[in-house]
Amino acid sequence: TYGSDISPKTSSVTDTIFHLLFHASDASVNLRETHKLLAEGEKLAKKFKVPEKRLWHVKVRAFAGSGQWGNLRSLAESKSKPPISFRYFALAVIRGKQGVGEIVRYVEKVVDEEERYDLFCEADLWKRAVNEAKQMGDVRRVMHVRSICNSPEIQKICDDFAAAAYK
């Protein structure tokens, strides 16, 4: 029932939902049509009993892939405990080259400190990565940041931490 530009005839339910959500951002689509496509995606997910986790992954991919950052944020804030990790939201905004504030918004909600460290490294947020490694007391991670970061300020922080740790 959808045009081939939105969903190819041979696509799976998940692909169809992805394309509906993705195309909700098209400039040629008016606001009413956007809401209609988003609602249609929800209806399809419910009809075919798409698991909540899968649906959230599809939404994150579709919203990030089509630059619907407002919808991504709304999704993240729609539940106190989302069915998927905030790691996926963080990776989406990092890969979507969003601003530091947007990246930090999601990374700070990631529970696992090692994952937070990895995400800060992925985003080239060296000072935050070093702070995360220092909180874990992990000299190896601090020195890893030192080896890949070109900032003399960050390198000095790393050197000072390592020197104090080896006393």
mmCIF file of C-alpha atoms in Angstrom:
data_model
loop_
_atom_site.group_PDB
_atom_site.id
_atom_site.type_symbol
_atom_site.label_atom_id
_atom_site.label_comp_id
_atom_site.label_asym_id
_atom_site.label_seq_id
_atom_site.Cartn_x
_atom_site.Cartn_y
_atom_site.Cartn_z
ATOM 1 C CA THR A 1 0.000 0.000 0.000
ATOM 2 C CA TYR A 2 3.057 2.269 0.110
ATOM 3 C CA GLY A 3 4.781 3.680 -2.948
ATOM 4 C CA SER A 4 7.932 1.915 -4.096
ATOM 5 C CA ASP A 5 9.853 5.056 -3.174
ATOM 6 C CA ILE A 6 8.889 4.447 0.473
ATOM 7 C CA SER A 7 8.938 0.678 0.615
ATOM 8 C CA PRO A 8 10.015 -1.806 -2.048
ATOM 9 C CA LYS A 9 7.541 -4.632 -2.706
ATOM 10 C CA THR A 10 9.951 -7.294 -1.429
ATOM 11 C CA SER A 11 10.911 -5.648 1.858
ATOM 12 C CA SER A 12 10.430 -7.199 5.290
ATOM 13 C CA VAL A 13 8.138 -5.693 7.908
ATOM 14 C CA THR A 14 11.173 -4.212 9.666
ATOM 15 C CA ASP A 15 12.455 -2.692 6.413
ATOM 16 C CA THR A 16 9.019 -1.284 5.637
ATOM 17 C CA ILE A 17 8.809 0.344 9.075
ATOM 18 C CA PHE A 18 12.333 1.699 8.638
ATOM 19 C CA HIS A 19 11.448 3.236 5.269
ATOM 20 C CA LEU A 20 8.200 4.747 6.588
ATOM 21 C CA LEU A 21 10.043 6.397 9.475
ATOM 22 C CA PHE A 22 12.990 7.408 7.304
ATOM 23 C CA HIS A 23 10.791 9.033 4.654
ATOM 24 C CA ALA A 24 8.819 10.934 7.272
ATOM 25 C CA SER A 25 11.625 13.498 7.040
ATOM 26 C CA ASP A 26 11.338 14.124 3.301
ATOM 27 C CA ALA A 27 11.144 17.824 2.519
ATOM 28 C CA SER A 28 8.285 17.148 0.107
ATOM 29 C CA VAL A 29 6.224 15.656 2.921
ATOM 30 C CA ASN A 30 4.129 18.147 4.886
ATOM 31 C CA LEU A 31 3.763 17.972 8.679
ATOM 32 C CA ARG A 32 0.460 16.136 8.479
ATOM 33 C CA GLU A 33 1.950 13.559 6.115
ATOM 34 C CA THR A 34 4.963 13.196 8.418
ATOM 35 C CA HIS A 35 2.724 12.347 11.384
ATOM 36 C CA LYS A 36 0.763 9.965 9.182
ATOM 37 C CA LEU A 37 3.929 8.069 8.165
ATOM 38 C CA LEU A 38 5.155 7.881 11.769
ATOM 39 C CA ALA A 39 1.742 6.600 12.924
ATOM 40 C CA GLU A 40 1.675 4.111 10.047
ATOM 41 C CA GLY A 41 5.029 2.731 11.182
ATOM 42 C CA GLU A 42 3.671 2.280 14.713
ATOM 43 C CA LYS A 43 0.523 0.600 13.412
ATOM 44 C CA LEU A 44 2.519 -1.803 11.271
ATOM 45 C CA ALA A 45 4.782 -2.699 14.206
ATOM 46 C CA LYS A 46 1.772 -3.422 16.385
ATOM 47 C CA LYS A 47 -0.030 -5.417 13.681
ATOM 48 C CA PHE A 48 2.956 -7.685 13.069
ATOM 49 C CA LYS A 49 3.978 -7.807 16.744
ATOM 50 C CA VAL A 50 7.452 -6.409 16.154
ATOM 51 C CA PRO A 51 9.361 -6.735 19.449
ATOM 52 C CA GLU A 52 9.823 -3.429 21.233
ATOM 53 C CA LYS A 53 13.631 -3.647 21.233
ATOM 54 C CA ARG A 54 13.736 -4.228 17.479
ATOM 55 C CA LEU A 55 11.326 -1.367 16.885
ATOM 56 C CA TRP A 56 13.490 0.992 18.940
ATOM 57 C CA HIS A 57 16.616 -0.035 17.023
ATOM 58 C CA VAL A 58 14.778 0.581 13.750
ATOM 59 C CA LYS A 59 13.595 3.980 14.964
ATOM 60 C CA VAL A 60 17.095 5.014 16.066
ATOM 61 C CA ARG A 61 18.538 3.996 12.670
ATOM 62 C CA ALA A 62 15.745 5.681 10.701
ATOM 63 C CA PHE A 63 15.722 8.935 12.674
ATOM 64 C CA ALA A 64 19.515 9.238 12.680
ATOM 65 C CA GLY A 65 19.831 8.217 9.038
ATOM 66 C CA SER A 66 17.352 10.860 7.940
ATOM 67 C CA GLY A 67 18.505 13.602 10.302
ATOM 68 C CA GLN A 68 15.366 13.590 12.460
ATOM 69 C CA TRP A 69 17.289 14.559 15.591
ATOM 70 C CA GLY A 70 14.216 15.973 17.313
ATOM 71 C CA ASN A 71 12.382 12.680 16.880
ATOM 72 C CA LEU A 72 15.442 10.813 18.149
ATOM 73 C CA ARG A 73 15.490 12.963 21.272
ATOM 74 C CA SER A 74 11.738 12.519 21.761
ATOM 75 C CA LEU A 75 12.178 8.760 21.480
ATOM 76 C CA ALA A 76 14.988 8.764 24.045
ATOM 77 C CA GLU A 77 12.906 10.800 26.473
ATOM 78 C CA SER A 78 9.668 8.873 25.904
ATOM 79 C CA LYS A 79 10.386 6.288 28.607
ATOM 80 C CA SER A 80 12.220 6.489 31.900
ATOM 81 C CA LYS A 81 13.958 3.199 31.032
ATOM 82 C CA PRO A 82 14.137 2.564 27.288
ATOM 83 C CA PRO A 83 14.257 -1.045 26.065
ATOM 84 C CA ILE A 84 17.660 -0.446 24.418
ATOM 85 C CA SER A 85 20.857 1.088 25.745
ATOM 86 C CA PHE A 86 21.528 4.783 25.327
ATOM 87 C CA ARG A 87 24.744 3.583 23.658
ATOM 88 C CA TYR A 88 22.819 3.253 20.386
ATOM 89 C CA PHE A 89 21.526 6.807 20.639
ATOM 90 C CA ALA A 90 25.051 8.035 21.406
ATOM 91 C CA LEU A 91 26.547 6.167 18.444
ATOM 92 C CA ALA A 92 23.826 7.573 16.178
ATOM 93 C CA VAL A 93 24.581 11.194 17.118
ATOM 94 C CA ILE A 94 28.354 10.620 16.989
ATOM 95 C CA ARG A 95 28.121 9.131 13.494
ATOM 96 C CA GLY A 96 25.629 11.827 12.530
ATOM 97 C CA LYS A 97 28.249 14.432 13.477
ATOM 98 C CA GLN A 98 25.988 16.171 15.977
ATOM 99 C CA GLY A 99 27.271 18.698 18.489
ATOM 100 C CA VAL A 100 29.094 17.906 21.716
ATOM 101 C CA GLY A 101 26.044 18.725 23.834
ATOM 102 C CA GLU A 102 23.898 16.236 21.971
ATOM 103 C CA ILE A 103 26.574 13.537 22.168
ATOM 104 C CA VAL A 104 27.143 14.075 25.896
ATOM 105 C CA ARG A 105 23.373 14.003 26.526
ATOM 106 C CA TYR A 106 23.262 10.328 25.522
ATOM 107 C CA VAL A 107 26.726 9.170 26.603
ATOM 108 C CA GLU A 108 26.134 10.325 30.172
ATOM 109 C CA LYS A 109 23.007 8.154 30.315
ATOM 110 C CA VAL A 110 25.011 5.025 29.451
ATOM 111 C CA VAL A 111 25.306 2.975 32.647
ATOM 112 C CA ASP A 112 28.537 1.085 31.931
ATOM 113 C CA GLU A 113 31.615 3.247 32.542
ATOM 114 C CA GLU A 114 33.744 1.310 30.031
ATOM 115 C CA GLU A 115 31.133 1.920 27.341
ATOM 116 C CA ARG A 116 31.056 5.621 28.264
ATOM 117 C CA TYR A 117 34.848 5.743 27.916
ATOM 118 C CA ASP A 118 34.680 4.033 24.494
ATOM 119 C CA LEU A 119 31.960 6.410 23.311
ATOM 120 C CA PHE A 120 33.885 9.487 24.423
ATOM 121 C CA CYS A 121 36.911 8.148 22.519
ATOM 122 C CA GLU A 122 34.786 7.468 19.448
ATOM 123 C CA ALA A 123 33.547 11.066 19.611
ATOM 124 C CA ASP A 124 37.097 12.428 20.092
ATOM 125 C CA LEU A 125 36.024 13.961 23.399
ATOM 126 C CA TRP A 126 39.422 13.328 24.947
ATOM 127 C CA LYS A 127 39.058 15.259 28.177
ATOM 128 C CA ARG A 128 35.848 13.396 29.012
ATOM 129 C CA ALA A 129 37.448 10.072 28.020
ATOM 130 C CA VAL A 130 40.405 10.756 30.318
ATOM 131 C CA ASN A 131 38.080 11.713 33.173
ATOM 132 C CA GLU A 132 36.112 8.501 32.667
ATOM 133 C CA ALA A 133 39.340 6.444 32.687
ATOM 134 C CA LYS A 134 40.574 8.275 35.790
ATOM 135 C CA GLN A 135 37.292 7.538 37.596
ATOM 136 C CA MET A 136 37.835 3.865 36.795
ATOM 137 C CA GLY A 137 41.444 4.180 38.013
ATOM 138 C CA ASP A 138 42.572 2.735 34.677
ATOM 139 C CA VAL A 139 46.068 3.970 33.814
ATOM 140 C CA ARG A 140 46.119 1.897 30.617
ATOM 141 C CA ARG A 141 43.058 3.705 29.268
ATOM 142 C CA VAL A 142 44.446 7.087 30.302
ATOM 143 C CA MET A 143 47.665 6.334 28.411
ATOM 144 C CA HIS A 144 45.655 5.092 25.434
ATOM 145 C CA VAL A 145 43.998 8.511 25.202
ATOM 146 C CA ARG A 146 47.429 10.122 25.521
ATOM 147 C CA SER A 147 48.692 8.084 22.572
ATOM 148 C CA ILE A 148 45.878 9.057 20.211
ATOM 149 C CA CYS A 149 45.208 12.625 21.331
ATOM 150 C CA ASN A 150 47.234 15.519 19.918
ATOM 151 C CA SER A 151 46.375 18.018 22.631
ATOM 152 C CA PRO A 152 49.376 18.923 24.826
ATOM 153 C CA GLU A 153 46.941 19.877 27.611
ATOM 154 C CA ILE A 154 45.303 16.424 27.610
ATOM 155 C CA GLN A 155 48.683 14.690 27.292
ATOM 156 C CA LYS A 156 49.906 16.552 30.389
ATOM 157 C CA ILE A 157 46.798 15.488 32.331
ATOM 158 C CA CYS A 158 47.505 11.900 31.277
ATOM 159 C CA ASP A 159 51.180 12.119 32.238
ATOM 160 C CA ASP A 160 50.332 13.602 35.641
ATOM 161 C CA PHE A 161 47.787 10.875 36.339
ATOM 162 C CA ALA A 162 50.206 8.118 35.311
ATOM 163 C CA ALA A 163 53.007 9.590 37.419
ATOM 164 C CA ALA A 164 50.740 9.760 40.474
ATOM 165 C CA ALA A 165 49.497 6.227 39.863
ATOM 166 C CA TYR A 166 52.999 4.761 39.711
ATOM 167 C CA LYS A 167 54.266 6.446 42.900
#
